[in-house]
Coordinates of C-alpha atoms in Angstrom, one line a residue:
X141 CA -17.5 -3.5 -11.0
X142 CA -20.0 -5.4 -8.8
X143 CA -19.0 -5.2 -5.2
X144 CA -21.5 -6.8 -2.8
X145 CA -20.2 -7.6 0.6
X146 CA -21.7 -9.0 3.8
X147 CA -24.1 -11.3 1.9
X148 CA -25.5 -14.2 3.8
X149 CA -24.3 -17.7 2.7
X150 CA -28.0 -18.7 2.2
X151 CA -28.2 -15.9 -0.5
X152 CA -25.2 -17.3 -2.4
X153 CA -27.3 -18.6 -5.3
X154 CA -29.4 -15.4 -5.4
X155 CA -26.2 -13.3 -5.7
X156 CA -25.0 -15.5 -8.6
X157 CA -28.3 -15.3 -10.3
X158 CA -28.4 -11.6 -10.0
X159 CA -24.9 -11.4 -11.6
X160 CA -26.2 -13.8 -14.4
X161 CA -29.1 -11.5 -15.1
X162 CA -27.4 -8.1 -14.9
X163 CA -24.2 -9.0 -16.8
X164 CA -25.9 -9.1 -20.3
X165 CA -27.6 -5.8 -19.6
X166 CA -24.3 -4.2 -18.6
X167 CA -22.5 -5.6 -21.7
X168 CA -25.3 -4.1 -23.9
X169 CA -24.1 -0.7 -22.5
X170 CA -20.6 -1.5 -23.7
X171 CA -19.3 -2.2 -20.2
X172 CA -16.7 -4.7 -19.0
X173 CA -18.1 -6.6 -16.0
X174 CA -16.1 -7.6 -12.9
X175 CA -17.1 -8.7 -9.5
X176 CA -15.2 -8.4 -6.2
X177 CA -14.8 -11.5 -4.1
X178 CA -13.0 -12.0 -0.8
X179 CA -10.5 -14.7 0.0
X180 CA -11.9 -18.3 0.3
X181 CA -11.5 -18.6 4.0
X182 CA -13.7 -16.8 6.5
X183 CA -17.2 -16.3 7.7
X184 CA -20.5 -17.0 6.0
X185 CA -21.0 -13.3 5.3
X186 CA -17.5 -12.4 4.3
X187 CA -16.2 -15.3 2.2
X188 CA -18.5 -18.3 2.0
X189 CA -21.2 -16.3 0.2
X190 CA -19.4 -16.3 -3.2
X191 CA -19.7 -19.1 -5.8
X192 CA -16.4 -18.0 -7.4
X193 CA -16.5 -20.7 -10.1
X194 CA -20.1 -19.8 -11.3
X195 CA -19.4 -16.1 -11.1
X196 CA -16.2 -16.5 -13.2
X197 CA -18.2 -18.2 -15.9
X198 CA -20.5 -15.1 -16.1
X199 CA -18.3 -12.0 -15.7
X200 CA -15.2 -10.8 -17.6
X201 CA -13.1 -10.5 -14.5
X202 CA -13.1 -11.6 -10.8
X203 CA -11.3 -9.2 -8.5
X204 CA -9.9 -11.0 -5.5
X205 CA -9.7 -8.7 -2.5
X206 CA -6.4 -9.7 -0.9
X207 CA -6.5 -7.5 2.1
X208 CA -7.8 -7.4 5.6
X209 CA -5.8 -10.4 6.7
X210 CA -5.6 -8.5 10.0
X211 CA -8.9 -6.5 10.1
X212 CA -10.1 -3.5 12.1
X213 CA -11.1 -5.6 15.1
X214 CA -8.4 -8.3 14.8
X215 CA -7.4 -9.7 18.2
X216 CA -3.7 -9.3 17.2
X217 CA -1.6 -6.8 15.4
X218 CA -0.5 -7.7 11.9
X219 CA -0.1 -6.8 8.3
X220 CA -3.2 -6.0 6.1
X221 CA -1.8 -8.4 3.5
X222 CA 1.3 -10.5 4.1
X223 CA 2.9 -11.9 0.9
X224 CA 2.5 -15.5 2.0
X225 CA -1.2 -15.0 2.8
X226 CA -1.8 -13.3 -0.5
X227 CA -0.1 -16.1 -2.4
X228 CA -2.0 -18.9 -0.5
X229 CA -5.3 -17.3 -1.3
X230 CA -4.5 -16.6 -5.0
X231 CA -3.7 -20.3 -5.4
X232 CA -7.0 -21.3 -3.8
X233 CA -9.0 -19.0 -6.0
X234 CA -7.1 -20.2 -9.1
X235 CA -8.8 -23.6 -8.5
X236 CA -12.1 -21.9 -9.3
X237 CA -11.3 -18.9 -11.5
X238 CA -9.3 -19.0 -14.7
X239 CA -6.0 -17.1 -14.4
X240 CA -6.9 -14.8 -17.4
X241 CA -10.0 -13.6 -15.5
X242 CA -8.4 -13.0 -12.1
X243 CA -7.6 -9.5 -10.9
X244 CA -5.6 -8.9 -7.8
X245 CA -7.0 -6.3 -5.4
X246 CA -4.2 -5.1 -3.2
X247 CA -4.3 -2.6 -0.3
X248 CA -3.1 1.0 -0.5
X249 CA -3.8 1.5 3.1
X250 CA -2.4 0.2 6.4
X251 CA -3.3 0.1 10.0
X252 CA -1.3 1.5 13.0
X253 CA -1.7 -1.0 15.8
X254 CA -1.4 0.1 19.4
X255 CA -0.6 -2.6 22.0
X256 CA -0.6 -1.9 25.7
X257 CA -0.1 -4.2 28.7
X258 CA -2.9 -4.3 31.2
X259 CA -2.5 -4.7 35.0
X260 CA -2.5 -8.5 34.6
X261 CA 0.3 -8.4 32.1
X262 CA -1.9 -9.2 29.1
X263 CA -1.2 -7.5 25.9
X264 CA -4.3 -5.7 24.6
X265 CA -4.7 -4.5 21.0
X266 CA -6.9 -1.5 20.5
X267 CA -8.8 -0.8 17.3
X268 CA -6.1 0.4 14.9
X269 CA -6.0 3.7 13.0
X270 CA -6.2 3.5 9.2
X271 CA -3.6 5.4 7.1
X272 CA -2.9 5.9 3.4
X273 CA 0.6 4.9 2.5
X274 CA 1.8 8.5 2.4
X275 CA 0.2 9.3 5.7
X276 CA 1.7 6.2 7.3
X277 CA 5.2 7.1 6.1
X278 CA 4.8 10.6 7.5
X279 CA 3.6 9.2 10.8
X280 CA 6.6 6.8 11.0
X281 CA 9.0 9.7 10.3
X282 CA 7.3 12.0 12.9
X283 CA 7.8 9.3 15.5
X284 CA 11.4 8.6 14.5
X285 CA 10.7 4.9 13.9
X286 CA 13.0 2.9 11.7
X287 CA 11.5 1.0 8.8
X288 CA 13.0 -2.4 8.3
X289 CA 12.3 -5.0 5.7
X290 CA 10.2 -7.9 7.1
X291 CA 10.7 -11.1 5.1
X292 CA 7.7 -12.8 6.5
X293 CA 5.3 -10.1 5.4
X294 CA 7.2 -9.0 2.3
X295 CA 6.8 -5.4 3.5
X296 CA 8.5 -2.7 5.4
X297 CA 7.7 -2.7 9.2
X298 CA 8.2 -0.2 12.0
X299 CA 7.7 -0.5 15.7
X300 CA 8.1 2.2 18.3
X301 CA 7.2 2.9 21.9
X302 CA 5.2 6.0 23.0
X303 CA 3.2 6.7 26.1
X304 CA 3.9 3.2 27.6
X305 CA 2.4 1.6 24.4
X306 CA 4.0 -0.3 21.5
X307 CA 2.9 0.8 18.0
X308 CA 3.3 -1.4 15.0
X309 CA 2.8 -0.8 11.3
X310 CA 3.4 -2.6 8.0
X311 CA 3.8 -0.6 4.8
X312 CA 3.2 -1.3 1.2
X313 CA 5.6 0.2 -1.3
X314 CA 6.7 -0.6 -4.9
X315 CA 8.8 -3.6 -3.8
X316 CA 5.9 -5.2 -1.8
X317 CA 3.4 -4.5 -4.6
X318 CA 5.8 -6.0 -7.1
X319 CA 6.1 -9.1 -5.0
X320 CA 2.4 -9.6 -4.9
X321 CA 1.8 -8.9 -8.6
X322 CA 4.6 -11.2 -9.9

């Protein structure tokens, strides 16, 4: 699996050429070759640096990283991968990558968001903590938070107050994973 991230857009063709040159060598070793790509929207170093169509012509599989909708320094709290966001991006990528070559990369982690109101009444989001799903469930239980199904995200969601702050978390589980993979 080839996983290059934070490539400059100006190096897009060089990345594609590298994959063209290394793929036959990897196949000679009996390997199946895949490459990770991010969703089509975003910055020049996160998303616009991939020629998904050309890469799909070379490798056996293209793994679409459908996570980090709300990333570590996101200005607002949110799910790592809401179902509607995942679906939208899969549809975009299917315009460039044949469906039989597309792999869906889904998150098995989440972020715990902390929101606090400053002296001017502005809600500030601090850098969230990252949890595995098991650790997140345990944290929710320890804080007596109630998990409720959130239709918009297609995930379970919990919110609770502690130390004058609001904490928010979205969780993947078998139901949410099945929604994304169907």
